[in-house]
PDB file of C-alpha atoms and ligand atoms in Angstrom:
ATOM      1  CA  UNK A   1       0.000   0.000   0.000  1.00 78.00           C
ATOM      2  CA  UNK A   2       1.503   3.328  -1.024  1.00 89.00           C
ATOM      3  CA  UNK A   3       0.619   6.753  -2.428  1.00 93.00           C
ATOM      4  CA  UNK A   4       0.130   5.400  -5.964  1.00 95.00           C
ATOM      5  CA  UNK A   5      -2.804   3.265  -4.703  1.00 97.00           C
ATOM      6  CA  UNK A   6      -4.283   6.307  -2.952  1.00 98.00           C
ATOM      7  CA  UNK A   7      -4.120   8.223  -6.264  1.00 96.00           C
ATOM      8  CA  UNK A   8      -5.615   5.304  -8.229  1.00 96.00           C
ATOM      9  CA  UNK A   9      -8.673   4.784  -5.952  1.00 98.00           C
ATOM     10  CA  UNK A  10     -12.057   6.074  -7.074  1.00 98.00           C
ATOM     11  CA  UNK A  11     -15.471   4.994  -5.823  1.00 98.00           C
ATOM     12  CA  UNK A  12     -17.113   2.220  -7.868  1.00 98.00           C
ATOM     13  CA  UNK A  13     -20.894   1.688  -7.728  1.00 98.00           C
ATOM     14  CA  UNK A  14     -21.433  -0.290 -10.978  1.00 98.00           C
ATOM     15  CA  UNK A  15     -19.951  -3.803 -11.092  1.00 98.00           C
ATOM     16  CA  UNK A  16     -19.443  -6.498 -13.737  1.00 98.00           C
ATOM     17  CA  UNK A  17     -20.439 -10.132 -13.113  1.00 95.00           C
ATOM     18  CA  UNK A  18     -16.790 -11.329 -13.073  1.00 97.00           C
ATOM     19  CA  UNK A  19     -16.296 -13.389  -9.891  1.00 97.00           C
ATOM     20  CA  UNK A  20     -13.524 -12.597  -7.391  1.00 98.00           C
ATOM     21  CA  UNK A  21     -10.876 -15.387  -7.456  1.00 98.00           C
ATOM     22  CA  UNK A  22     -10.414 -17.382  -4.230  1.00 98.00           C
ATOM     23  CA  UNK A  23      -6.766 -16.354  -3.815  1.00 98.00           C
ATOM     24  CA  UNK A  24      -7.721 -12.657  -3.871  1.00 98.00           C
ATOM     25  CA  UNK A  25     -10.491 -13.262  -1.325  1.00 98.00           C
ATOM     26  CA  UNK A  26      -7.964 -15.102   0.853  1.00 98.00           C
ATOM     27  CA  UNK A  27      -5.576 -12.112   0.816  1.00 98.00           C
ATOM     28  CA  UNK A  28      -8.388  -9.761   1.837  1.00 98.00           C
ATOM     29  CA  UNK A  29      -9.581 -12.114   4.572  1.00 98.00           C
ATOM     30  CA  UNK A  30      -6.032 -12.414   5.962  1.00 98.00           C
ATOM     31  CA  UNK A  31      -5.791  -8.632   6.134  1.00 98.00           C
ATOM     32  CA  UNK A  32      -9.016  -8.305   8.115  1.00 98.00           C
ATOM     33  CA  UNK A  33      -7.750 -10.804  10.697  1.00 96.00           C
ATOM     34  CA  UNK A  34      -4.424  -9.021  11.260  1.00 95.00           C
ATOM     35  CA  UNK A  35      -4.999  -5.299  10.708  1.00 93.00           C
ATOM     36  CA  UNK A  36      -4.271  -2.835  13.488  1.00 95.00           C
ATOM     37  CA  UNK A  37      -4.530   0.970  13.420  1.00 97.00           C
ATOM     38  CA  UNK A  38      -2.494   3.751  15.059  1.00 97.00           C
ATOM     39  CA  UNK A  39      -5.438   4.625  17.331  1.00 97.00           C
ATOM     40  CA  UNK A  40      -5.503   1.179  18.958  1.00 96.00           C
ATOM     41  CA  UNK A  41      -9.176   0.531  18.137  1.00 97.00           C
ATOM     42  CA  UNK A  42     -10.112  -3.117  17.440  1.00 97.00           C
ATOM     43  CA  UNK A  43     -12.214  -3.411  14.257  1.00 98.00           C
ATOM     44  CA  UNK A  44     -14.282  -6.488  13.381  1.00 98.00           C
ATOM     45  CA  UNK A  45     -14.727  -7.129   9.639  1.00 98.00           C
ATOM     46  CA  UNK A  46     -17.141  -9.560   8.008  1.00 98.00           C
ATOM     47  CA  UNK A  47     -17.613 -10.643   4.377  1.00 98.00           C
ATOM     48  CA  UNK A  48     -21.285 -10.726   3.408  1.00 98.00           C
ATOM     49  CA  UNK A  49     -23.161 -12.261   0.506  1.00 98.00           C
ATOM     50  CA  UNK A  50     -26.015 -10.321  -1.093  1.00 98.00           C
ATOM     51  CA  UNK A  51     -28.349 -13.335  -1.320  1.00 97.00           C
ATOM     52  CA  UNK A  52     -27.347 -15.320   1.773  1.00 98.00           C
ATOM     53  CA  UNK A  53     -27.313 -12.296   4.093  1.00 98.00           C
ATOM     54  CA  UNK A  54     -30.054 -10.284   2.359  1.00 98.00           C
ATOM     55  CA  UNK A  55     -27.899  -7.116   2.187  1.00 98.00           C
ATOM     56  CA  UNK A  56     -28.206  -4.439  -0.509  1.00 97.00           C
ATOM     57  CA  UNK A  57     -27.766  -0.788  -1.430  1.00 98.00           C
ATOM     58  CA  UNK A  58     -29.984   1.244  -3.775  1.00 98.00           C
ATOM     59  CA  UNK A  59     -26.959   2.891  -5.425  1.00 98.00           C
ATOM     60  CA  UNK A  60     -25.072  -0.336  -6.220  1.00 98.00           C
ATOM     61  CA  UNK A  61     -25.510  -2.338  -9.430  1.00 98.00           C
ATOM     62  CA  UNK A  62     -24.158  -5.855  -9.916  1.00 98.00           C
ATOM     63  CA  UNK A  63     -22.237  -6.578  -6.682  1.00 98.00           C
ATOM     64  CA  UNK A  64     -22.754  -9.902  -4.882  1.00 97.00           C
ATOM     65  CA  UNK A  65     -20.167  -9.441  -2.129  1.00 98.00           C
ATOM     66  CA  UNK A  66     -20.081  -6.767   0.568  1.00 98.00           C
ATOM     67  CA  UNK A  67     -17.657  -6.127   3.414  1.00 98.00           C
ATOM     68  CA  UNK A  68     -18.852  -4.469   6.605  1.00 98.00           C
ATOM     69  CA  UNK A  69     -17.052  -3.639   9.842  1.00 98.00           C
ATOM     70  CA  UNK A  70     -17.913  -2.515  13.337  1.00 98.00           C
ATOM     71  CA  UNK A  71     -16.293  -1.237  16.552  1.00 98.00           C
ATOM     72  CA  UNK A  72     -17.168  -1.141  20.223  1.00 97.00           C
ATOM     73  CA  UNK A  73     -17.950   2.427  21.386  1.00 96.00           C
ATOM     74  CA  UNK A  74     -14.794   4.072  22.781  1.00 95.00           C
ATOM     75  CA  UNK A  75     -12.936   7.381  22.499  1.00 94.00           C
ATOM     76  CA  UNK A  76     -11.646   8.085  18.976  1.00 94.00           C
ATOM     77  CA  UNK A  77     -13.126   4.830  17.674  1.00 97.00           C
ATOM     78  CA  UNK A  78     -14.141   6.656  14.479  1.00 97.00           C
ATOM     79  CA  UNK A  79     -10.488   7.514  13.739  1.00 98.00           C
ATOM     80  CA  UNK A  80      -9.432   3.896  14.136  1.00 98.00           C
ATOM     81  CA  UNK A  81     -12.356   2.714  12.002  1.00 98.00           C
ATOM     82  CA  UNK A  82     -11.609   5.225   9.229  1.00 98.00           C
ATOM     83  CA  UNK A  83      -7.977   4.187   9.177  1.00 98.00           C
ATOM     84  CA  UNK A  84      -8.527   0.414   9.194  1.00 98.00           C
ATOM     85  CA  UNK A  85     -11.409   0.391   6.708  1.00 98.00           C
ATOM     86  CA  UNK A  86      -9.521   2.685   4.300  1.00 98.00           C
ATOM     87  CA  UNK A  87      -6.476   0.403   4.489  1.00 98.00           C
ATOM     88  CA  UNK A  88      -8.794  -2.437   3.493  1.00 98.00           C
ATOM     89  CA  UNK A  89     -10.185  -0.327   0.614  1.00 98.00           C
ATOM     90  CA  UNK A  90      -6.642   0.469  -0.571  1.00 98.00           C
ATOM     91  CA  UNK A  91      -5.609  -3.182  -0.412  1.00 98.00           C
ATOM     92  CA  UNK A  92      -8.673  -4.110  -2.508  1.00 98.00           C
ATOM     93  CA  UNK A  93      -7.778  -1.300  -4.961  1.00 98.00           C
ATOM     94  CA  UNK A  94      -4.206  -2.598  -5.272  1.00 98.00           C
ATOM     95  CA  UNK A  95      -5.654  -6.048  -6.091  1.00 98.00           C
ATOM     96  CA  UNK A  96      -7.680  -4.555  -8.960  1.00 98.00           C
ATOM     97  CA  UNK A  97     -11.059  -4.489  -7.167  1.00 98.00           C
ATOM     98  CA  UNK A  98     -13.637  -1.718  -6.999  1.00 98.00           C
ATOM     99  CA  UNK A  99     -15.080  -0.413  -3.705  1.00 98.00           C
ATOM    100  CA  UNK A 100     -17.123   2.487  -2.369  1.00 98.00           C
ATOM    101  CA  UNK A 101     -17.604   3.595   1.208  1.00 98.00           C
ATOM    102  CA  UNK A 102     -21.358   3.461   1.965  1.00 98.00           C
ATOM    103  CA  UNK A 103     -22.773   4.898   5.203  1.00 97.00           C
ATOM    104  CA  UNK A 104     -26.154   6.367   4.224  1.00 96.00           C
ATOM    105  CA  UNK A 105     -27.394   4.639   1.061  1.00 97.00           C
ATOM    106  CA  UNK A 106     -27.669   1.080   2.415  1.00 98.00           C
ATOM    107  CA  UNK A 107     -30.347  -1.155   3.878  1.00 98.00           C
ATOM    108  CA  UNK A 108     -28.842  -0.447   7.308  1.00 97.00           C
ATOM    109  CA  UNK A 109     -31.181  -2.773   9.237  1.00 97.00           C
ATOM    110  CA  UNK A 110     -30.196  -5.746   7.057  1.00 98.00           C
ATOM    111  CA  UNK A 111     -26.461  -5.006   7.334  1.00 98.00           C
ATOM    112  CA  UNK A 112     -26.621  -4.500  11.114  1.00 98.00           C
ATOM    113  CA  UNK A 113     -28.515  -7.777  11.482  1.00 98.00           C
ATOM    114  CA  UNK A 114     -25.947  -9.619   9.355  1.00 98.00           C
ATOM    115  CA  UNK A 115     -23.137  -8.049  11.411  1.00 98.00           C
ATOM    116  CA  UNK A 116     -24.785  -8.821  14.766  1.00 98.00           C
ATOM    117  CA  UNK A 117     -24.270  -5.201  15.884  1.00 98.00           C
ATOM    118  CA  UNK A 118     -24.719  -5.046  19.680  1.00 97.00           C
ATOM    119  CA  UNK A 119     -26.072  -2.070  21.652  1.00 96.00           C
ATOM    120  CA  UNK A 120     -22.513  -0.950  22.515  1.00 96.00           C
ATOM    121  CA  UNK A 121     -21.290  -1.330  18.939  1.00 97.00           C
ATOM    122  CA  UNK A 122     -21.372   0.845  15.794  1.00 97.00           C
ATOM    123  CA  UNK A 123     -21.150  -0.180  12.127  1.00 97.00           C
ATOM    124  CA  UNK A 124     -20.384   3.141  10.411  1.00 97.00           C
ATOM    125  CA  UNK A 125     -19.999   1.940   6.826  1.00 98.00           C
ATOM    126  CA  UNK A 126     -19.780  -0.963   4.385  1.00 98.00           C
ATOM    127  CA  UNK A 127     -18.417  -1.463   0.865  1.00 98.00           C
ATOM    128  CA  UNK A 128     -19.376  -3.667  -2.065  1.00 98.00           C
ATOM    129  CA  UNK A 129     -16.496  -5.653  -3.514  1.00 98.00           C
ATOM    130  CA  UNK A 130     -16.038  -6.694  -7.152  1.00 98.00           C
ATOM    131  CA  UNK A 131     -14.736  -5.688 -10.575  1.00 98.00           C
ATOM    132  CA  UNK A 132     -15.855  -2.354 -11.999  1.00 98.00           C
ATOM    133  CA  UNK A 133     -18.189  -2.581 -15.023  1.00 98.00           C
ATOM    134  CA  UNK A 134     -16.953  -0.974 -18.250  1.00 98.00           C
ATOM    135  CA  UNK A 135     -19.551   1.764 -17.957  1.00 98.00           C
ATOM    136  CA  UNK A 136     -20.982   3.558 -14.903  1.00 98.00           C
ATOM    137  CA  UNK A 137     -24.766   3.478 -14.343  1.00 97.00           C
ATOM    138  CA  UNK A 138     -26.571   6.742 -15.156  1.00 97.00           C
ATOM    139  CA  UNK A 139     -27.336   7.134 -11.451  1.00 97.00           C
ATOM    140  CA  UNK A 140     -23.661   6.770 -10.519  1.00 98.00           C
ATOM    141  CA  UNK A 141     -22.567   9.313 -13.143  1.00 98.00           C
ATOM    142  CA  UNK A 142     -25.150  11.786 -11.839  1.00 98.00           C
ATOM    143  CA  UNK A 143     -24.058  11.228  -8.230  1.00 98.00           C
ATOM    144  CA  UNK A 144     -20.419  11.882  -9.142  1.00 98.00           C
ATOM    145  CA  UNK A 145     -21.365  15.077 -10.969  1.00 98.00           C
ATOM    146  CA  UNK A 146     -23.565  16.339  -8.107  1.00 98.00           C
ATOM    147  CA  UNK A 147     -20.904  15.688  -5.452  1.00 98.00           C
ATOM    148  CA  UNK A 148     -18.030  16.879  -7.701  1.00 98.00           C
ATOM    149  CA  UNK A 149     -16.319  13.584  -6.866  1.00 98.00           C
ATOM    150  CA  UNK A 150     -13.427  14.192  -9.287  1.00 98.00           C
ATOM    151  CA  UNK A 151     -12.552  17.455  -7.550  1.00 98.00           C
ATOM    152  CA  UNK A 152     -11.263  18.556  -4.162  1.00 98.00           C
ATOM    153  CA  UNK A 153     -11.162  21.931  -2.370  1.00 98.00           C
ATOM    154  CA  UNK A 154      -8.052  24.070  -3.082  1.00 98.00           C
ATOM    155  CA  UNK A 155      -4.907  23.047  -1.146  1.00 98.00           C
ATOM    156  CA  UNK A 156      -4.577  26.394   0.653  1.00 98.00           C
ATOM    157  CA  UNK A 157      -8.183  26.247   1.926  1.00 98.00           C
ATOM    158  CA  UNK A 158      -7.440  22.981   3.770  1.00 98.00           C
ATOM    159  CA  UNK A 159      -3.895  23.426   5.087  1.00 98.00           C
ATOM    160  CA  UNK A 160      -2.354  26.131   7.272  1.00 98.00           C
ATOM    161  CA  UNK A 161       0.954  27.124   8.837  1.00 98.00           C
ATOM    162  CA  UNK A 162       1.067  27.853  12.602  1.00 97.00           C
ATOM    163  CA  UNK A 163      -2.561  28.958  12.890  1.00 98.00           C
ATOM    164  CA  UNK A 164      -5.734  29.265  10.827  1.00 98.00           C
ATOM    165  CA  UNK A 165      -4.773  32.810   9.744  1.00 98.00           C
ATOM    166  CA  UNK A 166      -1.958  31.575   7.480  1.00 98.00           C
ATOM    167  CA  UNK A 167      -2.992  29.386   4.512  1.00 98.00           C
ATOM    168  CA  UNK A 168      -0.267  27.008   3.325  1.00 98.00           C
ATOM    169  CA  UNK A 169       0.415  26.945  -0.434  1.00 97.00           C
ATOM    170  CA  UNK A 170       1.692  23.826  -2.207  1.00 97.00           C
ATOM    171  CA  UNK A 171       4.976  25.634  -2.879  1.00 97.00           C
ATOM    172  CA  UNK A 172       5.629  26.123   0.857  1.00 96.00           C
ATOM    173  CA  UNK A 173       4.813  22.586   1.998  1.00 97.00           C
ATOM    174  CA  UNK A 174       8.350  21.189   1.557  1.00 95.00           C
ATOM    175  CA  UNK A 175       8.696  17.550   2.666  1.00 95.00           C
ATOM    176  CA  UNK A 176       5.036  17.493   3.714  1.00 97.00           C
ATOM    177  CA  UNK A 177       3.767  18.107   0.180  1.00 97.00           C
ATOM    178  CA  UNK A 178       3.164  14.407  -0.589  1.00 97.00           C
ATOM    179  CA  UNK A 179       1.380  13.585   2.703  1.00 98.00           C
ATOM    180  CA  UNK A 180      -0.809  16.711   2.416  1.00 98.00           C
ATOM    181  CA  UNK A 181      -1.705  15.961  -1.217  1.00 98.00           C
ATOM    182  CA  UNK A 182      -2.759  12.455  -0.187  1.00 98.00           C
ATOM    183  CA  UNK A 183      -4.933  13.868   2.619  1.00 98.00           C
ATOM    184  CA  UNK A 184      -6.553  16.150   0.047  1.00 98.00           C
ATOM    185  CA  UNK A 185      -7.439  13.186  -2.191  1.00 98.00           C
ATOM    186  CA  UNK A 186      -9.149  11.247   0.617  1.00 98.00           C
ATOM    187  CA  UNK A 187     -12.743  10.145   0.040  1.00 98.00           C
ATOM    188  CA  UNK A 188     -15.317  11.635   2.425  1.00 98.00           C
ATOM    189  CA  UNK A 189     -19.060  11.415   3.066  1.00 97.00           C
ATOM    190  CA  UNK A 190     -20.777  13.413   0.250  1.00 97.00           C
ATOM    191  CA  UNK A 191     -17.277  14.724  -0.601  1.00 98.00           C
ATOM    192  CA  UNK A 192     -17.469  17.328   2.222  1.00 98.00           C
ATOM    193  CA  UNK A 193     -13.692  17.091   2.941  1.00 98.00           C
ATOM    194  CA  UNK A 194     -13.847  18.017   6.651  1.00 98.00           C
ATOM    195  CA  UNK A 195     -10.060  17.870   7.205  1.00 98.00           C
ATOM    196  CA  UNK A 196      -8.213  21.076   8.146  1.00 98.00           C
ATOM    197  CA  UNK A 197      -4.533  20.639   9.023  1.00 98.00           C
ATOM    198  CA  UNK A 198      -2.261  23.099  10.812  1.00 98.00           C
ATOM    199  CA  UNK A 199       1.477  22.483  10.335  1.00 98.00           C
ATOM    200  CA  UNK A 200       3.571  23.702  13.253  1.00 96.00           C
ATOM    201  CA  UNK A 201       7.230  22.716  12.939  1.00 90.00           C
ATOM    202  CA  UNK A 202       7.430  18.945  13.362  1.00 94.00           C
ATOM    203  CA  UNK A 203       3.780  18.664  14.368  1.00 97.00           C
ATOM    204  CA  UNK A 204       0.775  18.421  12.118  1.00 98.00           C
ATOM    205  CA  UNK A 205      -2.507  19.077  13.919  1.00 98.00           C
ATOM    206  CA  UNK A 206      -5.682  17.555  12.439  1.00 98.00           C
ATOM    207  CA  UNK A 207      -8.970  19.476  12.883  1.00 98.00           C
ATOM    208  CA  UNK A 208     -12.479  18.407  11.860  1.00 98.00           C
ATOM    209  CA  UNK A 209     -14.712  20.973  10.183  1.00 98.00           C
ATOM    210  CA  UNK A 210     -18.174  19.680  11.074  1.00 96.00           C
ATOM    211  CA  UNK A 211     -21.235  19.876   8.791  1.00 95.00           C
ATOM    212  CA  UNK A 212     -24.577  19.957  10.652  1.00 91.00           C
ATOM    213  CA  UNK A 213     -26.445  16.636  10.799  1.00 85.00           C
ATOM    214  CA  UNK A 214     -23.489  14.343   9.994  1.00 85.00           C
ATOM    215  CA  UNK A 215     -23.153  12.815  13.471  1.00 77.00           C
ATOM    216  CA  UNK A 216     -25.834  10.197  14.178  1.00 80.00           C
ATOM    217  CA  UNK A 217     -26.491   7.400  16.666  1.00 76.00           C
ATOM    218  CA  UNK A 218     -26.364   4.723  13.932  1.00 84.00           C
ATOM    219  CA  UNK A 219     -23.188   5.823  12.141  1.00 85.00           C
ATOM    220  CA  UNK A 220     -21.350   7.658  14.942  1.00 87.00           C
ATOM    221  CA  UNK A 221     -19.614  10.885  13.856  1.00 94.00           C
ATOM    222  CA  UNK A 222     -19.184   9.999  10.173  1.00 96.00           C
ATOM    223  CA  UNK A 223     -16.995  13.037   9.502  1.00 97.00           C
ATOM    224  CA  UNK A 224     -14.635  11.826  12.218  1.00 97.00           C
ATOM    225  CA  UNK A 225     -14.446   8.601  10.190  1.00 98.00           C
ATOM    226  CA  UNK A 226     -13.411  10.851   7.257  1.00 98.00           C
ATOM    227  CA  UNK A 227     -10.685  12.226   9.559  1.00 98.00           C
ATOM    228  CA  UNK A 228      -9.477   8.667  10.173  1.00 98.00           C
ATOM    229  CA  UNK A 229      -9.228   8.155   6.404  1.00 98.00           C
ATOM    230  CA  UNK A 230      -7.211  11.374   6.090  1.00 98.00           C
ATOM    231  CA  UNK A 231      -4.935  10.267   8.946  1.00 98.00           C
ATOM    232  CA  UNK A 232      -4.387   6.909   7.228  1.00 98.00           C
ATOM    233  CA  UNK A 233      -3.456   8.605   3.932  1.00 98.00           C
ATOM    234  CA  UNK A 234      -1.124  11.016   5.739  1.00 98.00           C
ATOM    235  CA  UNK A 235       0.656   8.175   7.491  1.00 97.00           C
ATOM    236  CA  UNK A 236       1.091   6.085   4.314  1.00 97.00           C
ATOM    237  CA  UNK A 237       2.435   9.066   2.340  1.00 97.00           C
ATOM    238  CA  UNK A 238       4.683  10.171   5.243  1.00 97.00           C
ATOM    239  CA  UNK A 239       6.214   6.715   5.197  1.00 96.00           C
ATOM    240  CA  UNK A 240       6.712   7.004   1.408  1.00 96.00           C
ATOM    241  CA  UNK A 241       8.461  10.346   2.024  1.00 95.00           C
ATOM    242  CA  UNK A 242      10.769   8.772   4.639  1.00 96.00           C
ATOM    243  CA  UNK A 243       9.190  10.612   7.582  1.00 96.00           C
ATOM    244  CA  UNK A 244       8.914   8.786  10.894  1.00 95.00           C
ATOM    245  CA  UNK A 245       6.204   9.813  13.328  1.00 96.00           C
ATOM    246  CA  UNK A 246       3.213   8.839  15.442  1.00 97.00           C
ATOM    247  CA  UNK A 247      -0.303  10.046  16.160  1.00 98.00           C
ATOM    248  CA  UNK A 248      -0.914  11.509  19.611  1.00 97.00           C
ATOM    249  CA  UNK A 249      -3.267  13.902  21.415  1.00 97.00           C
ATOM    250  CA  UNK A 250      -1.454  17.245  21.670  1.00 96.00           C
ATOM    251  CA  UNK A 251      -4.016  20.032  21.319  1.00 97.00           C
ATOM    252  CA  UNK A 252      -2.109  23.210  20.358  1.00 97.00           C
ATOM    253  CA  UNK A 253      -4.918  25.351  21.827  1.00 97.00           C
ATOM    254  CA  UNK A 254      -5.035  27.628  18.777  1.00 97.00           C
ATOM    255  CA  UNK A 255      -8.163  29.539  17.846  1.00 97.00           C
ATOM    256  CA  UNK A 256     -10.181  27.519  15.325  1.00 98.00           C
ATOM    257  CA  UNK A 257     -12.974  28.705  12.988  1.00 97.00           C
ATOM    258  CA  UNK A 258     -16.633  27.963  13.774  1.00 96.00           C
ATOM    259  CA  UNK A 259     -17.618  24.257  14.047  1.00 96.00           C
ATOM    260  CA  UNK A 260     -13.962  23.202  13.758  1.00 98.00           C
ATOM    261  CA  UNK A 261     -12.584  20.896  16.458  1.00 97.00           C
ATOM    262  CA  UNK A 262      -9.142  19.532  17.268  1.00 98.00           C
ATOM    263  CA  UNK A 263      -8.888  15.771  16.652  1.00 98.00           C
ATOM    264  CA  UNK A 264      -5.300  14.452  16.664  1.00 98.00           C
ATOM    265  CA  UNK A 265      -1.653  15.334  15.960  1.00 98.00           C
ATOM    266  CA  UNK A 266       0.995  13.594  13.847  1.00 98.00           C
ATOM    267  CA  UNK A 267       4.318  14.210  15.598  1.00 98.00           C
ATOM    268  CA  UNK A 268       7.339  13.756  13.319  1.00 96.00           C
ATOM    269  CA  UNK A 269      10.291  12.265  15.156  1.00 92.00           C
ATOM    270  CA  UNK A 270      12.775  11.858  12.318  1.00 88.00           C
ATOM    271  CA  UNK A 271      13.597  11.043   8.744  1.00 84.00           C
ATOM    272  CA  UNK A 272      14.817   7.806   7.222  1.00 78.00           C
ATOM    273  CA  UNK A 273      17.898   8.629   5.208  1.00 63.00           C
ATOM    274  CA  UNK A 274      17.875   7.682   1.520  1.00 52.00           C
ATOM    275  CA  UNK A 275      14.075   7.728   1.229  1.00 46.00           C
TER     276      UNK A 275
HETATM  277  C1  LIG B   1     -17.460   7.830   5.323  1.00 71.36           C
HETATM  278  C2  LIG B   1     -18.012   7.848   3.918  1.00 71.36           C
HETATM  279  C3  LIG B   1     -19.360   7.588   3.697  1.00 71.36           C
HETATM  280  C4  LIG B   1     -19.873   7.548   2.394  1.00 71.36           C
HETATM  281  N1  LIG B   1     -21.202   7.232   2.207  1.00 71.36           N
HETATM  282  C5  LIG B   1     -21.680   7.102   0.943  1.00 71.36           C
HETATM  283  C6  LIG B   1     -23.026   6.659   0.738  1.00 71.36           C
HETATM  284  O1  LIG B   1     -23.788   6.424   1.670  1.00 71.36           O
HETATM  285  N2  LIG B   1     -23.440   6.491  -0.556  1.00 71.36           N
HETATM  286  C7  LIG B   1     -22.637   6.711  -1.631  1.00 71.36           C
HETATM  287  O2  LIG B   1     -23.069   6.511  -2.761  1.00 71.36           O
HETATM  288  N3  LIG B   1     -21.348   7.157  -1.459  1.00 71.36           N
HETATM  289  C8  LIG B   1     -20.855   7.343  -0.203  1.00 71.36           C
HETATM  290  N4  LIG B   1     -19.551   7.743  -0.015  1.00 71.36           N
HETATM  291  C9  LIG B   1     -18.656   7.963  -1.183  1.00 71.36           C
HETATM  292  C10 LIG B   1     -18.373   9.459  -1.450  1.00 71.36           C
HETATM  293  O3  LIG B   1     -19.499  10.057  -2.040  1.00 71.36           O
HETATM  294  C11 LIG B   1     -17.121   9.603  -2.348  1.00 71.36           C
HETATM  295  O4  LIG B   1     -16.014   9.081  -1.667  1.00 71.36           O
HETATM  296  C12 LIG B   1     -16.849  11.044  -2.733  1.00 71.36           C
HETATM  297  O5  LIG B   1     -17.882  11.553  -3.550  1.00 71.36           O
HETATM  298  C13 LIG B   1     -15.515  11.201  -3.497  1.00 71.36           C
HETATM  299  O6  LIG B   1     -15.485  10.382  -4.660  1.00 71.36           O
HETATM  300  P1  LIG B   1     -14.328   9.301  -4.860  1.00 71.36           P
HETATM  301  O7  LIG B   1     -14.447   8.310  -3.723  1.00 71.36           O
HETATM  302  O8  LIG B   1     -14.559   8.689  -6.196  1.00 71.36           O
HETATM  303  O9  LIG B   1     -12.999  10.032  -4.774  1.00 71.36           O
HETATM  304  C14 LIG B   1     -19.022   7.814   1.285  1.00 71.36           C
HETATM  305  C15 LIG B   1     -17.669   8.100   1.514  1.00 71.36           C
HETATM  306  C16 LIG B   1     -17.159   8.101   2.812  1.00 71.36           C
HETATM  307  C17 LIG B   1     -15.700   8.351   3.031  1.00 71.36           C
END
């Protein structure tokens, strides 16, 4: 898994009838048994069959396999979920498969039943799994156009230096350019891109810009899941750039715009020479 997979990923909602070979399924299953995330949140994955488990989504055409995951309620569980599930999505992408994060447009009752979601558990999202069809459905093409899924907000509206008063241009990002570009290309619920990052020396502070109505009992704070995806992309690209670091809570206490909350910090501890 590296930055090239992050760049290659796009949501897929229209699938062909080509079956997934057993050896590819085995690789994905192995991953779900071993994966850990930097936030220390255990995630339980399950592979589901459309017919056997009675699961479906109104926006998906042609997929017979779905993958869902859940966590037990705990602090920052959304970050861990976002990170682990996105790593799964990237692994599937690198194996030539199509995926799409689905939190809202699913038969949630059926998925939660199939996952055995307990009262202290949350299943934020699922994905279909399969090979992309040659042509997107009309509905999928319209969705992509409405959400501007091929675009992202300008770099300097998402990233800052020192505080929120100083936008960071791509030309000033130095060794953090790759990691920040990969954060920018993260998928997010309805492409809202809630991540706002403040770079302060060797620390990169992650803030969540909340949109009203996106935190629910059934899905948890779905935009915090988006933040977990962004954190995962940052970490993968930092590794590609030879940067060593860890996520920690280290609130810089800087003044943030309305509805914008501190989430986590990536603290850089060094560089691997020759990277
Ligand atoms: C947490 C999360 C939830 C999402 N929920 C849905 C959903 O319910 N239905 C859907 O069609 N797409 C959903 N998406 C997919 C986004 O619309 C998509 O990622 C975004 O438009 C960017 O397009 P891209 O993934 O092709 O880059 C979700 C994405 C994320 C990250």
